[in-house]
mmCIF file of C-alpha atoms in Angstrom:
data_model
loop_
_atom_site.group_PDB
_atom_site.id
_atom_site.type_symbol
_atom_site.label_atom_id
_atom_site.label_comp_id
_atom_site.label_asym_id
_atom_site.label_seq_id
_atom_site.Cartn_x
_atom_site.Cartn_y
_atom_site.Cartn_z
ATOM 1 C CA UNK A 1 14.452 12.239 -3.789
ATOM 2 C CA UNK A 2 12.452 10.593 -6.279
ATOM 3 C CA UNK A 3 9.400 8.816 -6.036
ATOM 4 C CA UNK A 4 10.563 5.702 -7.440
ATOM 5 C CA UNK A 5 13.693 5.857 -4.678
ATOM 6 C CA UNK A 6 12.435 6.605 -1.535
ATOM 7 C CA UNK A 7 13.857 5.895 1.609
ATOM 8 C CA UNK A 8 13.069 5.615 5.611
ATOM 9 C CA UNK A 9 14.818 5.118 8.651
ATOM 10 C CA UNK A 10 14.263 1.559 8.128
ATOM 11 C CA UNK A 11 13.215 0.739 5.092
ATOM 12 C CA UNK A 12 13.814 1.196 0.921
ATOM 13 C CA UNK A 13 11.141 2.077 -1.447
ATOM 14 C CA UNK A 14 12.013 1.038 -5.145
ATOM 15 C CA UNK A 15 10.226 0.404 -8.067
ATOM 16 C CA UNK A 16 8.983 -3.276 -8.329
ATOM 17 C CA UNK A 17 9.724 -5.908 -10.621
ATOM 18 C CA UNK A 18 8.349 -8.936 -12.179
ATOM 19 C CA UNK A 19 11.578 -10.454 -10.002
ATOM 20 C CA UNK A 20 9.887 -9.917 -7.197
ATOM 21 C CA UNK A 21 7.061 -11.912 -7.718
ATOM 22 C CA UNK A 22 8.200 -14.994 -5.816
ATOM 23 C CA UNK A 23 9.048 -12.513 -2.913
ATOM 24 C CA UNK A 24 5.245 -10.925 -2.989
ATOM 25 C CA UNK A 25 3.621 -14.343 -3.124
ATOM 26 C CA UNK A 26 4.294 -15.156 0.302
ATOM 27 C CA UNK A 27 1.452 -12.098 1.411
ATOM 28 C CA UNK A 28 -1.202 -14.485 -0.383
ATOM 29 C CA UNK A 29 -0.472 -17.949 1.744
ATOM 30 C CA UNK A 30 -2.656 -18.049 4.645
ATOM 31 C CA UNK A 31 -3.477 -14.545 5.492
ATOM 32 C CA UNK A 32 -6.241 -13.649 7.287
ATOM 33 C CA UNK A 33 -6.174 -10.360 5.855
ATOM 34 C CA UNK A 34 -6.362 -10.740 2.087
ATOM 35 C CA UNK A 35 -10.597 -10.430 3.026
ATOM 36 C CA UNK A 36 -9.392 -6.374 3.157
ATOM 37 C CA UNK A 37 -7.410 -5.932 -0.054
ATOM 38 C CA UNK A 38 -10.482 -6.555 -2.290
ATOM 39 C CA UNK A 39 -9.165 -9.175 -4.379
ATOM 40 C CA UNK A 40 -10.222 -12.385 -6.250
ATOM 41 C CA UNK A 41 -9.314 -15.011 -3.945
ATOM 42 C CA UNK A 42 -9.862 -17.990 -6.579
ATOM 43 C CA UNK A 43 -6.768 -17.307 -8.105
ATOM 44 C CA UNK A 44 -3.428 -19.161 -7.015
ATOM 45 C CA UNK A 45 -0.964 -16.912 -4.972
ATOM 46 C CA UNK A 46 1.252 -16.666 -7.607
ATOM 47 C CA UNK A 47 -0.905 -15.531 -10.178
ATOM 48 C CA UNK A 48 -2.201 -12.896 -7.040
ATOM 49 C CA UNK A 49 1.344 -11.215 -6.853
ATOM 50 C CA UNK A 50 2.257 -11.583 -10.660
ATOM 51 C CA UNK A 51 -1.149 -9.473 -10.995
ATOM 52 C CA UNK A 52 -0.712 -7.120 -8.753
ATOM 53 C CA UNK A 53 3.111 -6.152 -9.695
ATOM 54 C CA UNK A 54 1.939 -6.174 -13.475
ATOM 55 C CA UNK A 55 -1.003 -3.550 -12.315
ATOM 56 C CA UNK A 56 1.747 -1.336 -10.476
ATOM 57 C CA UNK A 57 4.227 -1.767 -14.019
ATOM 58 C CA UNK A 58 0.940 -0.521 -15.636
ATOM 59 C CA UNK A 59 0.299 2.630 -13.517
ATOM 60 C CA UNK A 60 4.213 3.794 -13.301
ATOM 61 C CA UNK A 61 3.664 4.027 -16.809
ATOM 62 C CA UNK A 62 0.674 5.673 -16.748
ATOM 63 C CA UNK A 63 0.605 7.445 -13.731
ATOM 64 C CA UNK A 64 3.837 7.900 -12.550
ATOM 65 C CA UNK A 65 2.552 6.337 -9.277
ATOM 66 C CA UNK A 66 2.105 3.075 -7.832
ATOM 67 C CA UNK A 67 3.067 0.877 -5.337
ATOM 68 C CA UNK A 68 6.677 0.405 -4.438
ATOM 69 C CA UNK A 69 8.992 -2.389 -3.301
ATOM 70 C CA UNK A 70 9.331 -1.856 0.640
ATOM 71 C CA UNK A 71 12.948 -3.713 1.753
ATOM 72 C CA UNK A 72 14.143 -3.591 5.013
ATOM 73 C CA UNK A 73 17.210 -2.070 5.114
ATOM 74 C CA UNK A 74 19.324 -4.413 7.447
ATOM 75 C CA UNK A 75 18.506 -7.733 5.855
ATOM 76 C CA UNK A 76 17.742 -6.807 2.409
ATOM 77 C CA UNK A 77 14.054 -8.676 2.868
ATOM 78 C CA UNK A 78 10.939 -7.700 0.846
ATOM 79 C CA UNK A 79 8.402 -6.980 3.663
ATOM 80 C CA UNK A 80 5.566 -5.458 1.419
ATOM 81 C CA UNK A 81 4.150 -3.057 -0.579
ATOM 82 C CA UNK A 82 3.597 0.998 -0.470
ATOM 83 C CA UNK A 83 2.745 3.630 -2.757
ATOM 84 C CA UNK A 84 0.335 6.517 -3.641
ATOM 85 C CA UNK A 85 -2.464 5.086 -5.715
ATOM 86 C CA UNK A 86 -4.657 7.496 -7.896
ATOM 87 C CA UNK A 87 -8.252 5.828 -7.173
ATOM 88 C CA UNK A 88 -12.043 7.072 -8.016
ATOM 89 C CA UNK A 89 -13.818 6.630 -4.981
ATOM 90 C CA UNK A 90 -17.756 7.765 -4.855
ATOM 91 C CA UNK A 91 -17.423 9.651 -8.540
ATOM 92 C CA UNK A 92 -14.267 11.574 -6.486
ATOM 93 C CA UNK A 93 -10.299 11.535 -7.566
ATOM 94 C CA UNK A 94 -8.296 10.788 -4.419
ATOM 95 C CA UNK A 95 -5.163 9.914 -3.816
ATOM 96 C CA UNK A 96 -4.355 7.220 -1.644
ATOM 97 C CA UNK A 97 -1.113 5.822 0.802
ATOM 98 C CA UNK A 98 -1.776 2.379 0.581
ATOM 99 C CA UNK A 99 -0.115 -0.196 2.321
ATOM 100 C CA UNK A 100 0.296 -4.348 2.728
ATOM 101 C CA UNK A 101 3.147 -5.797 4.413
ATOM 102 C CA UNK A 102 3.735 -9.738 4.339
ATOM 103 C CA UNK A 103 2.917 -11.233 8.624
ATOM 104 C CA UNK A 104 5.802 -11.159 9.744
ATOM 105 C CA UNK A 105 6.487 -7.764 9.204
ATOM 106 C CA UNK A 106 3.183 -6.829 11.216
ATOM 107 C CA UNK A 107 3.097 -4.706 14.658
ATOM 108 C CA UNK A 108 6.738 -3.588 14.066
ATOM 109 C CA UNK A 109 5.721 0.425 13.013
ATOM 110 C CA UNK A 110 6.953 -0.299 9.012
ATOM 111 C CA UNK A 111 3.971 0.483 8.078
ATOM 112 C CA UNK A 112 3.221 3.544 9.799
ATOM 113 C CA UNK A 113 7.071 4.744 8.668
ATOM 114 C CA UNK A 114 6.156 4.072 5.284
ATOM 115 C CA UNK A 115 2.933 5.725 4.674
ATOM 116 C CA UNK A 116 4.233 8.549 6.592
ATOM 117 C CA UNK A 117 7.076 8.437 4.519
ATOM 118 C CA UNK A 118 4.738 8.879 1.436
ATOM 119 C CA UNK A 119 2.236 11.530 2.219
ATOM 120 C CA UNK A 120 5.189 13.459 3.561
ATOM 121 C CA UNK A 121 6.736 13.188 0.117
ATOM 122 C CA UNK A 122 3.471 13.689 -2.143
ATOM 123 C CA UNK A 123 2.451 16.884 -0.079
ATOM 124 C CA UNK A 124 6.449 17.954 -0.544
ATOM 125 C CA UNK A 125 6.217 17.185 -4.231
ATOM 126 C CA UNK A 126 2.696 18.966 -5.205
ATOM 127 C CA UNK A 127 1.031 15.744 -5.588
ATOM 128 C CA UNK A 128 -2.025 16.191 -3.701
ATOM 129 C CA UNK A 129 -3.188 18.454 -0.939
ATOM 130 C CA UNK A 130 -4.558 15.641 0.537
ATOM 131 C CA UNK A 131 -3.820 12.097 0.741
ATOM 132 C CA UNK A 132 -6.863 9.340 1.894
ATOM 133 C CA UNK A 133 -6.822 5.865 2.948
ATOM 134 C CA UNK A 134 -9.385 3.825 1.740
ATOM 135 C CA UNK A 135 -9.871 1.208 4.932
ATOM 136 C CA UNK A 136 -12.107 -1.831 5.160
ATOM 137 C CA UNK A 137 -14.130 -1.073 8.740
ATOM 138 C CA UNK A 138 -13.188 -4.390 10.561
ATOM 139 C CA UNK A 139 -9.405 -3.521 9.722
ATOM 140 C CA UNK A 140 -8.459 -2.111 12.962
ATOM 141 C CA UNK A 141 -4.578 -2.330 12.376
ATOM 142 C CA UNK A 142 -4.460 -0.506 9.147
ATOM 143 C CA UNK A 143 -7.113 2.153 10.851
ATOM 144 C CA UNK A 144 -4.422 2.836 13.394
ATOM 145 C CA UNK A 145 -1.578 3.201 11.380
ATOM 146 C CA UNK A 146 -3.871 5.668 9.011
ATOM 147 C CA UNK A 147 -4.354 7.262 12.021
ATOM 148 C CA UNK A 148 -1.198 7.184 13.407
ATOM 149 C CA UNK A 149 -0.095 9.071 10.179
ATOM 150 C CA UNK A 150 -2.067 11.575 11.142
ATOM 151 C CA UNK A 151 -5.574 10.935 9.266
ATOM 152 C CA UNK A 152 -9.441 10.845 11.089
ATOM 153 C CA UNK A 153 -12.075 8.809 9.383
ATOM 154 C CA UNK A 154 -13.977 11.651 6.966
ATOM 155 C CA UNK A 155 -16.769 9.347 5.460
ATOM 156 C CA UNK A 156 -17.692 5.741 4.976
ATOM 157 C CA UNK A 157 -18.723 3.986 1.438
ATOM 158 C CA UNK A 158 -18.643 0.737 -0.436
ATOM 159 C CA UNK A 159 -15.638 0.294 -1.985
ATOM 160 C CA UNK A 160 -14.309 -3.237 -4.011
ATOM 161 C CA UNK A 161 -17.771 -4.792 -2.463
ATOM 162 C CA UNK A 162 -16.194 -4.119 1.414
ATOM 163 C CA UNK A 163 -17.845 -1.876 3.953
ATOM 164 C CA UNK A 164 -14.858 1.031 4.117
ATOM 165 C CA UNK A 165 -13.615 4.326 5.901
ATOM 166 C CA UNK A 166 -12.601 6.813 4.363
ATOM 167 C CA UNK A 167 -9.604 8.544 6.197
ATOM 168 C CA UNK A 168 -7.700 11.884 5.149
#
């Protein structure tokens, strides 16, 4: 398995396109959530999602990481985003499992298969010894999937301007 094809029970990891743009700009309507990516939130939610796949085309090329398409397998639907994301965090190179699924895929355990999914495969494939989540502190439901994959809070920082944990 490569990174760039992974797969769950559930759900298919792929590479992402500028095609799915229109699919990723549903996350950026009227979620209560964006306050925890660390985003601009002037910009339109198109130009949000054609960003952020551009940034991920960027980094496959550079990094050979990124985040990944994550499609349900029974309906075919884009429910979000995944990857392993090389990040600088207090002067330190981690590597982070990073995740953001669109509503309606929340409280339904995708996103602790994914992320599971993922530090499984990086520790399998030499990538890191250890894999972090960087976690804004009021965002309880990502803290419990990072610690549901099994990650314990190791420090907190500032991080994108938000109050964060730091879980590995």
């Amino acid at each position: 398995m490569e990174y760039f094809n992974q797969e769950t029970e559930r759900v298919i990891l792929r590479k992402l396109t500028m095609s799915d743009v229109e699919k990723w700009t549903g996350f950026f309507v009227d979620n209560q959530m964006l306050k925890y990516v660390g985003i601009d939130m002037s910009k339109s939610p198109s130009t949000l999602a054609t960003d952020w796949i551009s940034k991920q085309l960027e980094r496959y090329e550079n990094q050979g990481l990124g985040h990944l398409a994550a499609i349900e397998k029974n309906s075919g639907e884009f429910i979000g985003v995944s990857g392993i994301i090389p990040r600088e965090v207090d002067g330190k190179a981690q590597m982070e499992i990073s995740y953001s699924l669109k509503q309606e895929f929340w409280g339904k355990g995708f996103a602790t298969e994914i992320s599971t999914q993922l530090k499984k495969f990086g520790l399998e494939n030499n990538i890191s010894n250890q894999f972090v989540s960087i976690i804004d502190k009021e965002n309880i439901a990502s803290i419990n999937v990072a610690i549901k994959n099994g990650m314990k809070v190791l420090s907190e920082t500032k991080y994108l301007g938000m109050d964060v944990f730091i879980l590995g």
